[in-house]
């Protein structure tokens, strides 16, 4: 058996081990990763959190994949939060472990070297919104309702929401959303910068796919470097961030893609990037 066949076998085994996810990679390398628990509005129990982590790591390594779209099954919900029924059994230590488990999975999404876009239809609440916030970009349908309702359960967000909403939308919006626990329509999420784009439900997939394809057509090494520099920049101050940027900018000059991109501009043609 060739090593490629062995890898294919492994991938099949891993896919088989994701009973609550659907994964499809189309001919253009856009992977659609669907949380598939419609009876529970795609709520994230510990099992699904583990499956999402495995899936994202597998897709990140798959050369056929150029960008990843995360969504939920059905029209009604993206993801309606962490699984409240499962959480009701937790003691404090188990809840803390669950929080770390979810945070680690979402950090893996945020650190994915390929673009990850959240495609949000219906409810994106609690852990569901936190999943969307960990993705690099968010596109919502006009039907979307977003919020962090945890305080209504006597809880606070536990999958990074207090930190990511703060960084994405600022402290004023983060406090209002987290302290009221209200649901906000897509238009309001767009206004405060929680989502990047809002479109009618029937246009959602085309919009997301178009966005993913556009990014996938850019230099893959540059896209990866930009994602990484922005992500790490969120953790450090301005001068350290600029230092990271200069290192990354310099590194691009050692890539064939940069030479191809610049040459193509000078020759007035489209670049053909190879990803190195
Ligand atoms: N966990 C477990 N099950 C859930 C769920 C969740 N987060 N959200 C919905 N469901 C289940 C419901 O229990 C119901 O199951 P049954 O049919 O077996 O009764 C099914 O999904 C359909 O839900 P509803 O009947 O409630 O549908 P609705 O249209 O009346 O209401 C909703 C929709 C407003 C989204 C409502 O389901 C709701 O409020 N869900 C909970 C939202 C929430 O509080 N999310 C935060 C969870 S805590 C969290 O996420 C912590 C964290 O940060 C890690």
mmCIF file of C-alpha atoms and ligand atoms in Angstrom:
data_model
loop_
_atom_site.group_PDB
_atom_site.id
_atom_site.type_symbol
_atom_site.label_atom_id
_atom_site.label_comp_id
_atom_site.label_asym_id
_atom_site.label_seq_id
_atom_site.Cartn_x
_atom_site.Cartn_y
_atom_site.Cartn_z
ATOM 1 C CA UNK A 1 0.000 0.000 0.000
ATOM 2 C CA UNK A 2 1.352 3.463 -0.886
ATOM 3 C CA UNK A 3 1.742 6.041 1.842
ATOM 4 C CA UNK A 4 -0.961 8.152 0.143
ATOM 5 C CA UNK A 5 -3.401 5.219 0.376
ATOM 6 C CA UNK A 6 -2.465 4.723 4.023
ATOM 7 C CA UNK A 7 -3.206 8.391 4.707
ATOM 8 C CA UNK A 8 -6.553 8.057 2.869
ATOM 9 C CA UNK A 9 -7.388 5.068 5.056
ATOM 10 C CA UNK A 10 -6.589 7.073 8.155
ATOM 11 C CA UNK A 11 -8.749 9.964 6.991
ATOM 12 C CA UNK A 12 -11.655 7.580 6.369
ATOM 13 C CA UNK A 13 -11.247 6.138 9.848
ATOM 14 C CA UNK A 14 -11.267 9.594 11.414
ATOM 15 C CA UNK A 15 -14.291 10.675 9.371
ATOM 16 C CA UNK A 16 -16.061 7.548 10.522
ATOM 17 C CA UNK A 17 -15.371 8.622 14.089
ATOM 18 C CA UNK A 18 -17.331 11.874 13.696
ATOM 19 C CA UNK A 19 -20.926 10.740 14.048
ATOM 20 C CA UNK A 20 -22.253 14.208 14.892
ATOM 21 C CA UNK A 21 -20.518 16.073 12.052
ATOM 22 C CA UNK A 22 -20.903 16.119 8.291
ATOM 23 C CA UNK A 23 -17.804 16.959 6.309
ATOM 24 C CA UNK A 24 -17.828 17.625 2.583
ATOM 25 C CA UNK A 25 -14.976 18.980 0.521
ATOM 26 C CA UNK A 26 -16.070 20.353 -2.856
ATOM 27 C CA UNK A 27 -14.130 20.360 -6.129
ATOM 28 C CA UNK A 28 -12.672 23.799 -5.325
ATOM 29 C CA UNK A 29 -11.289 22.692 -1.967
ATOM 30 C CA UNK A 30 -13.927 24.418 0.174
ATOM 31 C CA UNK A 31 -14.652 22.147 3.139
ATOM 32 C CA UNK A 32 -18.068 22.398 4.772
ATOM 33 C CA UNK A 33 -18.022 21.246 8.388
ATOM 34 C CA UNK A 34 -21.560 20.856 9.692
ATOM 35 C CA UNK A 35 -22.554 20.266 13.323
ATOM 36 C CA UNK A 36 -25.332 17.745 12.918
ATOM 37 C CA UNK A 37 -27.514 17.467 16.015
ATOM 38 C CA UNK A 38 -30.679 19.141 14.702
ATOM 39 C CA UNK A 39 -32.895 17.652 17.441
ATOM 40 C CA UNK A 40 -30.888 19.628 20.024
ATOM 41 C CA UNK A 41 -30.450 22.668 17.729
ATOM 42 C CA UNK A 42 -26.858 21.475 17.205
ATOM 43 C CA UNK A 43 -25.934 22.019 20.864
ATOM 44 C CA UNK A 44 -22.323 21.240 21.699
ATOM 45 C CA UNK A 45 -21.876 18.363 24.134
ATOM 46 C CA UNK A 46 -18.398 17.156 25.100
ATOM 47 C CA UNK A 47 -18.505 14.497 22.385
ATOM 48 C CA UNK A 48 -19.149 17.081 19.640
ATOM 49 C CA UNK A 49 -16.486 19.393 21.013
ATOM 50 C CA UNK A 50 -13.973 16.534 20.700
ATOM 51 C CA UNK A 51 -15.162 15.692 17.194
ATOM 52 C CA UNK A 52 -14.872 19.318 16.073
ATOM 53 C CA UNK A 53 -11.312 19.486 17.349
ATOM 54 C CA UNK A 54 -10.331 16.299 15.527
ATOM 55 C CA UNK A 55 -12.079 17.416 12.336
ATOM 56 C CA UNK A 56 -10.503 20.854 12.214
ATOM 57 C CA UNK A 57 -7.048 19.417 12.783
ATOM 58 C CA UNK A 58 -7.605 16.850 10.043
ATOM 59 C CA UNK A 59 -8.885 19.446 7.565
ATOM 60 C CA UNK A 60 -5.974 21.752 8.373
ATOM 61 C CA UNK A 61 -3.585 18.977 7.268
ATOM 62 C CA UNK A 62 -5.528 17.974 4.157
ATOM 63 C CA UNK A 63 -3.818 19.380 1.058
ATOM 64 C CA UNK A 64 -7.106 19.213 -0.863
ATOM 65 C CA UNK A 65 -8.685 21.729 1.520
ATOM 66 C CA UNK A 66 -8.164 25.450 0.843
ATOM 67 C CA UNK A 67 -10.718 26.967 3.231
ATOM 68 C CA UNK A 68 -13.219 25.698 5.794
ATOM 69 C CA UNK A 69 -16.824 26.723 6.391
ATOM 70 C CA UNK A 70 -18.301 25.873 9.809
ATOM 71 C CA UNK A 71 -22.073 25.707 10.157
ATOM 72 C CA UNK A 72 -24.972 23.851 11.754
ATOM 73 C CA UNK A 73 -27.529 21.562 10.163
ATOM 74 C CA UNK A 74 -31.051 22.760 9.424
ATOM 75 C CA UNK A 75 -32.534 26.208 9.002
ATOM 76 C CA UNK A 76 -33.351 26.849 12.630
ATOM 77 C CA UNK A 77 -29.953 26.995 14.285
ATOM 78 C CA UNK A 78 -26.271 27.449 13.643
ATOM 79 C CA UNK A 79 -25.561 26.153 17.174
ATOM 80 C CA UNK A 80 -27.829 26.951 20.174
ATOM 81 C CA UNK A 81 -25.022 26.721 22.722
ATOM 82 C CA UNK A 82 -23.314 24.192 24.886
ATOM 83 C CA UNK A 83 -25.527 21.224 25.733
ATOM 84 C CA UNK A 84 -27.485 22.396 28.774
ATOM 85 C CA UNK A 85 -28.808 18.930 29.616
ATOM 86 C CA UNK A 86 -25.282 17.495 29.732
ATOM 87 C CA UNK A 87 -23.949 20.484 31.691
ATOM 88 C CA UNK A 88 -26.685 20.118 34.310
ATOM 89 C CA UNK A 89 -24.861 17.017 35.597
ATOM 90 C CA UNK A 90 -21.489 18.718 36.056
ATOM 91 C CA UNK A 91 -19.877 19.663 39.338
ATOM 92 C CA UNK A 92 -17.544 22.675 39.522
ATOM 93 C CA UNK A 93 -14.395 20.773 38.523
ATOM 94 C CA UNK A 94 -16.104 19.034 35.627
ATOM 95 C CA UNK A 95 -17.489 22.375 34.451
ATOM 96 C CA UNK A 96 -14.037 23.920 34.559
ATOM 97 C CA UNK A 97 -12.624 21.011 32.528
ATOM 98 C CA UNK A 98 -15.469 21.352 30.023
ATOM 99 C CA UNK A 99 -14.719 25.059 29.712
ATOM 100 C CA UNK A 100 -11.024 24.331 29.039
ATOM 101 C CA UNK A 101 -11.973 21.600 26.567
ATOM 102 C CA UNK A 102 -14.202 23.987 24.620
ATOM 103 C CA UNK A 103 -11.683 26.823 24.800
ATOM 104 C CA UNK A 104 -8.915 24.556 23.480
ATOM 105 C CA UNK A 105 -11.054 23.398 20.567
ATOM 106 C CA UNK A 106 -11.928 26.984 19.670
ATOM 107 C CA UNK A 107 -8.290 28.039 19.957
ATOM 108 C CA UNK A 108 -7.471 25.264 17.462
ATOM 109 C CA UNK A 109 -10.030 26.758 15.060
ATOM 110 C CA UNK A 110 -8.617 30.247 15.541
ATOM 111 C CA UNK A 111 -5.071 28.950 14.959
ATOM 112 C CA UNK A 112 -6.053 27.003 11.824
ATOM 113 C CA UNK A 113 -3.641 27.994 9.039
ATOM 114 C CA UNK A 114 -6.496 27.978 6.510
ATOM 115 C CA UNK A 115 -9.359 30.444 6.452
ATOM 116 C CA UNK A 116 -12.288 29.344 8.627
ATOM 117 C CA UNK A 117 -15.625 31.096 7.994
ATOM 118 C CA UNK A 118 -18.703 30.720 10.210
ATOM 119 C CA UNK A 119 -21.903 30.482 8.153
ATOM 120 C CA UNK A 120 -24.626 31.513 10.597
ATOM 121 C CA UNK A 121 -28.290 30.735 10.052
ATOM 122 C CA UNK A 122 -30.875 30.886 12.840
ATOM 123 C CA UNK A 123 -29.737 30.751 16.451
ATOM 124 C CA UNK A 124 -26.077 31.309 17.346
ATOM 125 C CA UNK A 125 -26.296 31.420 21.115
ATOM 126 C CA UNK A 126 -23.876 30.846 23.978
ATOM 127 C CA UNK A 127 -21.263 28.280 22.932
ATOM 128 C CA UNK A 128 -22.665 28.581 19.397
ATOM 129 C CA UNK A 129 -21.795 32.253 19.161
ATOM 130 C CA UNK A 130 -18.466 31.450 20.807
ATOM 131 C CA UNK A 131 -17.818 28.924 18.040
ATOM 132 C CA UNK A 132 -18.578 31.610 15.452
ATOM 133 C CA UNK A 133 -16.366 34.145 17.233
ATOM 134 C CA UNK A 134 -13.399 31.763 17.039
ATOM 135 C CA UNK A 135 -13.758 31.531 13.251
ATOM 136 C CA UNK A 136 -11.781 34.063 11.222
ATOM 137 C CA UNK A 137 -14.834 35.587 9.510
ATOM 138 C CA UNK A 138 -18.576 35.431 10.130
ATOM 139 C CA UNK A 139 -21.331 35.649 7.518
ATOM 140 C CA UNK A 140 -24.914 35.612 8.818
ATOM 141 C CA UNK A 141 -28.286 35.210 7.207
ATOM 142 C CA UNK A 142 -30.966 37.806 7.961
ATOM 143 C CA UNK A 143 -32.654 35.031 9.993
ATOM 144 C CA UNK A 144 -29.784 34.826 12.484
ATOM 145 C CA UNK A 145 -30.268 35.585 16.164
ATOM 146 C CA UNK A 146 -27.059 35.972 18.105
ATOM 147 C CA UNK A 147 -26.337 36.300 21.791
ATOM 148 C CA UNK A 148 -24.676 35.068 24.934
ATOM 149 C CA UNK A 149 -27.666 34.088 27.121
ATOM 150 C CA UNK A 150 -25.610 32.371 29.830
ATOM 151 C CA UNK A 151 -26.425 34.869 32.624
ATOM 152 C CA UNK A 152 -30.062 33.803 32.264
ATOM 153 C CA UNK A 153 -28.932 30.318 33.297
ATOM 154 C CA UNK A 154 -26.905 31.694 36.212
ATOM 155 C CA UNK A 155 -23.735 31.141 34.176
ATOM 156 C CA UNK A 156 -21.211 33.134 32.231
ATOM 157 C CA UNK A 157 -19.860 32.270 28.762
ATOM 158 C CA UNK A 158 -17.321 29.477 29.116
ATOM 159 C CA UNK A 159 -15.911 28.899 25.629
ATOM 160 C CA UNK A 160 -13.875 32.097 25.320
ATOM 161 C CA UNK A 161 -16.858 34.385 24.740
ATOM 162 C CA UNK A 162 -15.999 36.935 27.408
ATOM 163 C CA UNK A 163 -12.582 37.388 25.818
ATOM 164 C CA UNK A 164 -13.353 37.110 22.094
ATOM 165 C CA UNK A 165 -16.447 39.305 22.072
ATOM 166 C CA UNK A 166 -14.434 41.870 24.029
ATOM 167 C CA UNK A 167 -11.651 41.824 21.438
ATOM 168 C CA UNK A 168 -13.924 41.690 18.393
ATOM 169 C CA UNK A 169 -16.584 44.231 19.398
ATOM 170 C CA UNK A 170 -15.024 46.102 22.341
ATOM 171 C CA UNK A 171 -15.896 46.261 26.057
ATOM 172 C CA UNK A 172 -19.076 48.289 25.682
ATOM 173 C CA UNK A 173 -20.757 45.817 23.319
ATOM 174 C CA UNK A 174 -19.325 42.819 25.205
ATOM 175 C CA UNK A 175 -20.775 44.067 28.493
ATOM 176 C CA UNK A 176 -24.178 44.786 26.984
ATOM 177 C CA UNK A 177 -24.437 41.417 25.220
ATOM 178 C CA UNK A 178 -23.077 39.358 28.131
ATOM 179 C CA UNK A 179 -24.855 41.167 30.977
ATOM 180 C CA UNK A 180 -28.308 41.335 29.353
ATOM 181 C CA UNK A 181 -28.119 37.860 27.800
ATOM 182 C CA UNK A 182 -30.340 39.254 25.039
ATOM 183 C CA UNK A 183 -30.615 37.871 21.526
ATOM 184 C CA UNK A 184 -29.641 40.326 18.808
ATOM 185 C CA UNK A 185 -30.696 40.204 15.139
ATOM 186 C CA UNK A 186 -28.115 39.879 12.377
ATOM 187 C CA UNK A 187 -28.499 43.571 11.471
ATOM 188 C CA UNK A 188 -27.408 44.609 14.974
ATOM 189 C CA UNK A 189 -24.547 42.076 14.957
ATOM 190 C CA UNK A 190 -23.386 43.641 11.691
ATOM 191 C CA UNK A 191 -23.678 47.168 13.062
ATOM 192 C CA UNK A 192 -21.414 46.410 16.049
ATOM 193 C CA UNK A 193 -18.935 44.340 14.032
ATOM 194 C CA UNK A 194 -19.773 40.907 15.451
ATOM 195 C CA UNK A 195 -20.407 39.613 11.923
ATOM 196 C CA UNK A 196 -18.725 40.639 8.684
ATOM 197 C CA UNK A 197 -21.647 40.317 6.288
ATOM 198 C CA UNK A 198 -25.405 39.691 6.345
ATOM 199 C CA UNK A 199 -27.351 38.308 3.382
ATOM 200 C CA UNK A 200 -30.766 36.788 2.708
ATOM 201 C CA UNK A 201 -30.996 33.083 3.689
ATOM 202 C CA UNK A 202 -31.140 31.881 0.070
ATOM 203 C CA UNK A 203 -27.912 33.777 -0.750
ATOM 204 C CA UNK A 204 -25.969 32.610 2.306
ATOM 205 C CA UNK A 205 -24.026 29.680 0.864
ATOM 206 C CA UNK A 206 -23.060 31.537 -2.332
ATOM 207 C CA UNK A 207 -21.860 34.510 -0.290
ATOM 208 C CA UNK A 208 -19.772 32.342 2.041
ATOM 209 C CA UNK A 209 -18.397 30.222 -0.765
ATOM 210 C CA UNK A 210 -17.492 33.301 -2.811
ATOM 211 C CA UNK A 211 -15.669 34.811 0.155
ATOM 212 C CA UNK A 212 -13.814 31.567 0.885
ATOM 213 C CA UNK A 213 -12.849 31.154 -2.776
ATOM 214 C CA UNK A 214 -11.572 34.716 -2.991
ATOM 215 C CA UNK A 215 -9.267 34.210 -0.006
ATOM 216 C CA UNK A 216 -8.258 30.774 -1.322
ATOM 217 C CA UNK A 217 -7.188 32.398 -4.605
ATOM 218 C CA UNK A 218 -4.664 34.629 -2.812
ATOM 219 C CA UNK A 219 -1.159 33.444 -1.947
ATOM 220 C CA UNK A 220 -1.712 30.636 0.593
ATOM 221 C CA UNK A 221 1.531 31.313 2.475
ATOM 222 C CA UNK A 222 0.640 34.993 2.726
ATOM 223 C CA UNK A 223 -2.897 34.168 3.901
ATOM 224 C CA UNK A 224 -1.491 31.865 6.558
ATOM 225 C CA UNK A 225 1.052 34.481 7.659
ATOM 226 C CA UNK A 226 -1.597 37.199 7.821
ATOM 227 C CA UNK A 227 -3.932 35.012 9.896
ATOM 228 C CA UNK A 228 -1.105 34.136 12.267
ATOM 229 C CA UNK A 229 0.166 37.706 12.601
ATOM 230 C CA UNK A 230 -3.318 39.051 13.353
ATOM 231 C CA UNK A 231 -4.036 36.243 15.835
ATOM 232 C CA UNK A 232 -0.771 36.725 17.693
ATOM 233 C CA UNK A 233 -1.132 40.497 17.458
ATOM 234 C CA UNK A 234 -4.294 40.243 19.558
ATOM 235 C CA UNK A 235 -2.194 38.825 22.408
ATOM 236 C CA UNK A 236 0.617 41.392 22.430
ATOM 237 C CA UNK A 237 1.169 45.153 22.447
ATOM 238 C CA UNK A 238 1.591 47.364 19.357
ATOM 239 C CA UNK A 239 5.396 47.312 19.177
ATOM 240 C CA UNK A 240 5.687 43.551 19.667
ATOM 241 C CA UNK A 241 2.907 43.123 17.111
ATOM 242 C CA UNK A 242 4.765 45.265 14.597
ATOM 243 C CA UNK A 243 7.883 43.242 15.227
ATOM 244 C CA UNK A 244 5.917 40.047 14.435
ATOM 245 C CA UNK A 245 4.614 41.763 11.314
ATOM 246 C CA UNK A 246 8.090 42.766 10.124
ATOM 247 C CA UNK A 247 9.373 39.199 10.645
ATOM 248 C CA UNK A 248 6.452 37.799 8.676
ATOM 249 C CA UNK A 249 6.731 40.452 5.960
ATOM 250 C CA UNK A 250 10.425 39.637 5.583
ATOM 251 C CA UNK A 251 9.708 35.906 5.471
ATOM 252 C CA UNK A 252 7.363 36.414 2.509
ATOM 253 C CA UNK A 253 10.354 37.556 0.445
ATOM 254 C CA UNK A 254 11.777 34.030 0.693
ATOM 255 C CA UNK A 255 8.675 32.472 -0.897
ATOM 256 C CA UNK A 256 8.151 31.590 -4.541
ATOM 257 C CA UNK A 257 4.574 32.798 -4.227
ATOM 258 C CA UNK A 258 5.743 36.328 -3.442
ATOM 259 C CA UNK A 259 8.067 36.317 -6.434
ATOM 260 C CA UNK A 260 5.241 34.989 -8.611
ATOM 261 C CA UNK A 261 2.749 37.557 -7.260
ATOM 262 C CA UNK A 262 5.063 40.493 -7.900
ATOM 263 C CA UNK A 263 6.173 39.180 -11.291
ATOM 264 C CA UNK A 264 2.556 38.633 -12.353
ATOM 265 C CA UNK A 265 1.729 42.225 -11.398
ATOM 266 C CA UNK A 266 4.666 43.529 -13.435
ATOM 267 C CA UNK A 267 3.667 41.337 -16.401
ATOM 268 C CA UNK A 268 -0.001 42.377 -16.062
ATOM 269 C CA UNK A 269 -1.272 38.801 -15.653
ATOM 270 C CA UNK A 270 -2.946 36.726 -12.941
ATOM 271 C CA UNK A 271 -0.560 35.072 -10.484
ATOM 272 C CA UNK A 272 -0.379 31.297 -10.200
ATOM 273 C CA UNK A 273 0.363 30.552 -6.585
ATOM 274 C CA UNK A 274 1.739 27.172 -5.543
ATOM 275 C CA UNK A 275 1.637 27.590 -1.788
ATOM 276 C CA UNK A 276 5.350 27.790 -1.043
HETATM 277 N N1 LIG B 1 -28.611 22.452 24.967
HETATM 278 C C1 LIG B 1 -29.349 21.341 24.910
HETATM 279 N N2 LIG B 1 -30.502 21.237 24.214
HETATM 280 C C2 LIG B 1 -30.917 22.324 23.553
HETATM 281 C C3 LIG B 1 -30.200 23.521 23.566
HETATM 282 C C4 LIG B 1 -28.988 23.557 24.297
HETATM 283 N N3 LIG B 1 -28.215 24.650 24.337
HETATM 284 N N4 LIG B 1 -30.876 24.433 22.832
HETATM 285 C C5 LIG B 1 -31.963 23.811 22.373
HETATM 286 N N5 LIG B 1 -31.989 22.537 22.799
HETATM 287 C C6 LIG B 1 -33.020 21.526 22.532
HETATM 288 C C7 LIG B 1 -34.273 21.774 23.348
HETATM 289 O O1 LIG B 1 -34.133 21.255 24.655
HETATM 290 C C8 LIG B 1 -35.311 21.053 22.526
HETATM 291 O O2 LIG B 1 -35.192 19.670 22.775
HETATM 292 P P1 LIG B 1 -36.547 18.760 22.959
HETATM 293 O O3 LIG B 1 -37.242 18.862 21.629
HETATM 294 O O4 LIG B 1 -36.003 17.399 23.250
HETATM 295 O O5 LIG B 1 -37.325 19.387 24.068
HETATM 296 C C9 LIG B 1 -34.817 21.280 21.090
HETATM 297 O O6 LIG B 1 -33.440 21.623 21.193
HETATM 298 C C10 LIG B 1 -35.549 22.407 20.406
HETATM 299 O O7 LIG B 1 -35.443 23.562 21.238
HETATM 300 P P2 LIG B 1 -36.725 24.398 21.739
HETATM 301 O O8 LIG B 1 -37.930 23.527 21.831
HETATM 302 O O9 LIG B 1 -36.312 25.128 22.974
HETATM 303 O O10 LIG B 1 -36.908 25.410 20.515
HETATM 304 P P3 LIG B 1 -37.529 26.869 20.564
HETATM 305 O O11 LIG B 1 -37.741 27.260 19.147
HETATM 306 O O12 LIG B 1 -38.713 26.919 21.478
HETATM 307 O O13 LIG B 1 -36.393 27.780 21.219
HETATM 308 C C11 LIG B 1 -34.109 28.543 21.557
HETATM 309 C C12 LIG B 1 -35.154 27.942 20.573
HETATM 310 C C13 LIG B 1 -34.531 29.978 21.882
HETATM 311 C C14 LIG B 1 -32.760 28.539 20.866
HETATM 312 C C15 LIG B 1 -34.108 27.694 22.837
HETATM 313 O O14 LIG B 1 -33.931 26.345 22.481
HETATM 314 C C16 LIG B 1 -33.014 28.076 23.791
HETATM 315 O O15 LIG B 1 -33.117 29.058 24.500
HETATM 316 N N6 LIG B 1 -31.923 27.251 23.842
HETATM 317 C C17 LIG B 1 -30.851 27.448 24.785
HETATM 318 C C18 LIG B 1 -29.955 28.606 24.378
HETATM 319 C C19 LIG B 1 -28.911 28.837 25.429
HETATM 320 O O16 LIG B 1 -29.179 29.169 26.562
HETATM 321 N N7 LIG B 1 -27.639 28.630 25.038
HETATM 322 C C20 LIG B 1 -26.509 28.801 25.948
HETATM 323 C C21 LIG B 1 -26.170 27.470 26.560
HETATM 324 S S1 LIG B 1 -24.974 27.614 27.859
HETATM 325 C C22 LIG B 1 -23.470 27.754 27.076
HETATM 326 O O17 LIG B 1 -23.372 27.769 25.869
HETATM 327 C C23 LIG B 1 -22.298 27.795 28.001
HETATM 328 C C24 LIG B 1 -21.010 28.100 27.347
HETATM 329 O O18 LIG B 1 -20.690 29.240 27.054
HETATM 330 C C25 LIG B 1 -20.016 27.054 27.147
#
